[in-house]
């Protein structure tokens, strides 16, 4: 794997049409990132522990999940490359993470220490514009997810998940999908049987 190619992908991800970034910008600022590999089931960050790094995932899928005091897992979100991952709260406030991020298959990524990265790059208008767009997309997804839990049936939430994640829905365990859409694995099995018969 060529870290320069991965860095170029990251720069492209953070670029906008109006104010594009280039690899030289990162090299000029000394921002290289650490090239990391996480095997399937490994944790990129752990609930309750410091999580100061921003991850740019160039290969693989991850799951955001938290565990209740009773030991029950709740899958908050899935993400697939290319994407960024991390805990905004933990990175910006230096607090322990409220969730874990798990590799669902082999994950290749670049890791940047958030404070160094952000305080270095915030002077570049192109970076700030791209970062704002990323935050907007995250807030939109959060609002849509909250709306779905109130207004959509469990069956509709499952269909929405399949529609938005056609490949991922075939690879992840059903218990993760069930917890993500807020139902039990047994309830999801019933929904799947009903849809297969219809």
XYZ file of N, CA and C in Angstrom, residues 96-187:
276
model
N -13.812 10.884 27.296
C -13.893 9.490 26.858
C -15.000 9.301 25.827
N -14.795 8.382 24.919
C -15.780 8.111 23.866
C -17.032 7.479 24.458
N -18.187 7.844 23.913
C -19.464 7.283 24.353
C -19.826 6.021 23.587
N -18.995 5.654 22.607
C -19.258 4.471 21.790
C -17.941 3.895 21.291
N -18.034 2.729 20.696
C -16.870 2.082 20.082
C -17.048 2.063 18.573
N -15.937 1.926 17.857
C -15.978 1.727 16.409
C -15.270 0.411 16.117
N -15.982 -0.499 15.453
C -15.489 -1.847 15.185
C -15.298 -2.072 13.690
N -14.199 -2.721 13.323
C -13.968 -3.095 11.934
C -14.831 -4.311 11.595
N -15.663 -4.198 10.569
C -16.516 -5.310 10.152
C -15.808 -6.231 9.164
N -14.722 -5.751 8.602
C -13.835 -6.543 7.753
C -12.470 -5.879 7.839
N -11.532 -6.263 7.001
C -10.224 -5.611 7.041
C -10.372 -4.134 6.704
N -9.891 -3.282 7.601
C -9.995 -1.842 7.417
C -8.597 -1.249 7.249
N -8.442 -0.464 6.201
C -7.218 0.298 5.961
C -7.562 1.773 6.144
N -6.752 2.474 6.919
C -7.086 3.881 7.163
C -5.842 4.712 7.428
N -6.047 6.014 7.377
C -5.070 6.989 7.837
C -5.600 7.582 9.132
N -4.732 7.761 10.115
C -5.136 8.344 11.381
C -4.420 9.670 11.595
N -5.198 10.663 12.024
C -4.659 11.981 12.332
C -5.063 12.353 13.754
N -4.134 12.905 14.528
C -4.490 13.438 15.830
C -5.320 14.694 15.593
N -6.546 14.702 16.114
C -7.544 15.701 15.720
C -7.103 17.142 15.970
N -6.647 17.467 17.178
C -6.345 18.863 17.488
C -5.241 19.413 16.598
N -4.200 18.623 16.392
C -3.123 19.056 15.503
C -3.643 19.237 14.090
N -4.416 18.273 13.641
C -4.967 18.302 12.291
C -5.868 19.522 12.087
N -6.847 19.705 12.970
C -7.822 20.770 12.774
C -7.195 22.151 12.902
N -6.377 22.362 13.928
C -5.794 23.684 14.136
C -4.793 24.041 13.041
N -4.234 23.040 12.404
C -3.337 23.302 11.281
C -4.115 23.627 10.016
N -5.188 22.868 9.768
C -5.899 22.988 8.508
C -6.978 24.066 8.487
N -7.415 24.564 9.639
C -8.549 25.489 9.650
C -8.249 26.808 8.952
N -6.971 27.094 8.715
C -6.622 28.319 7.992
C -6.904 28.206 6.500
N -7.159 26.988 6.010
C -7.399 26.789 4.584
C -8.897 26.839 4.318
N -9.362 27.852 3.547
C -10.810 27.992 3.296
C -11.439 26.749 2.675
N -10.708 26.062 1.828
C -11.244 24.873 1.188
C -11.526 23.774 2.191
N -10.645 23.640 3.178
C -10.862 22.630 4.214
C -12.093 22.966 5.034
N -12.226 24.213 5.459
C -13.371 24.597 6.283
C -14.686 24.403 5.535
N -14.693 24.703 4.247
C -15.905 24.523 3.456
C -16.274 23.042 3.362
N -15.293 22.191 3.112
C -15.554 20.760 3.018
C -15.981 20.199 4.371
N -15.350 20.657 5.433
C -15.687 20.182 6.776
C -17.121 20.587 7.154
N -17.513 21.787 6.782
C -18.882 22.241 7.031
C -19.887 21.358 6.305
N -19.586 21.004 5.063
C -20.485 20.137 4.293
C -20.597 18.763 4.925
N -19.480 18.235 5.442
C -19.502 16.938 6.112
C -20.384 16.984 7.355
N -20.254 18.057 8.145
C -21.076 18.192 9.338
C -22.551 18.312 8.974
N -22.845 19.059 7.921
C -24.233 19.191 7.478
C -24.821 17.827 7.126
N -24.052 17.016 6.417
C -24.533 15.685 6.029
C -24.770 14.801 7.247
N -23.892 14.913 8.251
C -24.069 14.126 9.468
C -25.336 14.534 10.209
N -25.592 15.831 10.290
C -26.791 16.314 10.977
C -28.053 15.896 10.229
N -27.995 15.930 8.907
C -29.152 15.505 8.109
C -29.466 14.041 8.360
N -28.437 13.194 8.350
C -28.641 11.769 8.616
C -29.198 11.537 10.011
N -28.710 12.305 10.992
C -29.191 12.175 12.370
C -30.671 12.546 12.454
N -31.066 13.639 11.801
C -32.464 14.069 11.819
C -33.356 13.036 11.140
N -32.899 12.499 10.015
C -33.701 11.507 9.294
C -33.852 10.229 10.113
N -32.802 9.827 10.813
C -32.869 8.622 11.647
C -33.857 8.828 12.792
N -33.796 9.985 13.455
C -34.723 10.271 14.556
C -36.164 10.330 14.061
N -36.377 10.905 12.893
C -37.721 10.973 12.317
C -38.250 9.565 12.024
N -37.396 8.709 11.477
C -37.811 7.357 11.120
C -38.255 6.562 12.342
N -37.591 6.742 13.479
C -37.962 5.998 14.676
C -39.344 6.402 15.191
N -39.752 7.618 14.895
C -41.061 8.085 15.345
C -42.154 7.790 14.325
N -41.858 7.943 13.038
C -42.892 7.920 12.005
C -42.920 6.668 11.137
N -41.856 5.865 11.135
C -41.810 4.686 10.275
C -41.960 3.403 11.091
N -42.599 2.436 10.505
C -42.706 1.117 11.140
C -41.347 0.427 11.098
N -41.207 -0.633 11.899
C -39.965 -1.396 11.895
C -39.685 -1.960 10.508
N -40.745 -2.410 9.829
C -40.577 -2.947 8.477
C -40.051 -1.886 7.527
N -40.606 -0.671 7.623
C -40.148 0.400 6.741
C -38.712 0.792 7.060
N -38.343 0.788 8.336
C -36.960 1.112 8.701
C -35.998 0.071 8.131
N -36.415 -1.185 8.138
C -35.578 -2.240 7.561
C -35.442 -2.056 6.053
N -36.549 -1.767 5.387
C -36.497 -1.543 3.941
C -35.632 -0.333 3.603
N -35.706 0.706 4.419
C -34.870 1.888 4.203
C -33.390 1.537 4.359
N -33.102 0.691 5.359
C -31.710 0.282 5.575
C -31.177 -0.476 4.370
N -31.968 -1.407 3.850
C -31.542 -2.174 2.678
C -31.349 -1.271 1.474
N -32.257 -0.328 1.299
C -32.186 0.575 0.157
C -30.926 1.432 0.196
N -30.542 1.875 1.395
C -29.386 2.758 1.530
C -28.072 1.991 1.642
N -28.144 0.725 2.031
C -26.927 -0.071 2.237
C -27.067 -1.443 1.584
N -27.277 -1.496 0.265
C -27.567 -2.777 -0.387
C -26.482 -3.831 -0.210
N -25.217 -3.452 -0.304
C -24.139 -4.429 -0.157
C -23.892 -4.759 1.302
N -23.905 -3.736 2.142
C -23.641 -3.943 3.557
C -24.705 -4.825 4.198
N -25.942 -4.682 3.764
C -27.037 -5.455 4.356
C -26.868 -6.956 4.140
N -26.078 -7.335 3.145
C -25.837 -8.760 2.875
C -24.660 -9.312 3.672
N -23.852 -8.420 4.255
C -22.616 -8.865 4.895
C -22.634 -8.821 6.416
N -23.422 -7.942 6.999
C -23.377 -7.806 8.454
C -24.373 -8.749 9.117
N -24.069 -9.226 10.323
C -24.994 -10.108 11.034
C -26.343 -9.436 11.264
N -27.408 -10.228 11.199
C -28.755 -9.682 11.358
C -28.965 -9.047 12.727
N -28.273 -9.548 13.749
C -28.460 -8.959 15.081
C -27.969 -7.512 15.118
N -26.951 -7.186 14.300
C -26.473 -5.803 14.222
C -27.488 -4.934 13.497
N -28.042 -5.463 12.415
C -29.064 -4.718 11.671
C -30.269 -4.472 12.567
N -30.683 -5.508 13.317
C -31.846 -5.386 14.203
C -31.633 -4.290 15.241
N -30.466 -4.278 15.883
C -30.223 -3.261 16.910
C -30.137 -1.871 16.298
N -29.661 -1.796 15.059
C -29.553 -0.498 14.379
C -30.926 0.106 14.097
N -31.898 -0.747 13.742
C -33.232 -0.221 13.422
C -34.175 -0.297 14.625
N -33.632 -0.709 15.781
C -34.393 -0.617 17.014
C -35.353 -1.749 17.301
N -35.059 -2.954 16.832
C -35.921 -4.098 17.105
C -35.064 -5.294 17.518
N -35.715 -6.367 17.942
C -34.989 -7.578 18.323
C -34.682 -8.414 17.081
N -33.684 -9.292 17.147
C -33.423 -10.192 16.023
C -34.626 -11.058 15.663
N -35.412 -11.461 16.669
C -36.607 -12.273 16.398
C -37.612 -11.477 15.574
N -37.810 -10.211 15.948
C -38.745 -9.359 15.202
C -38.253 -9.150 13.774
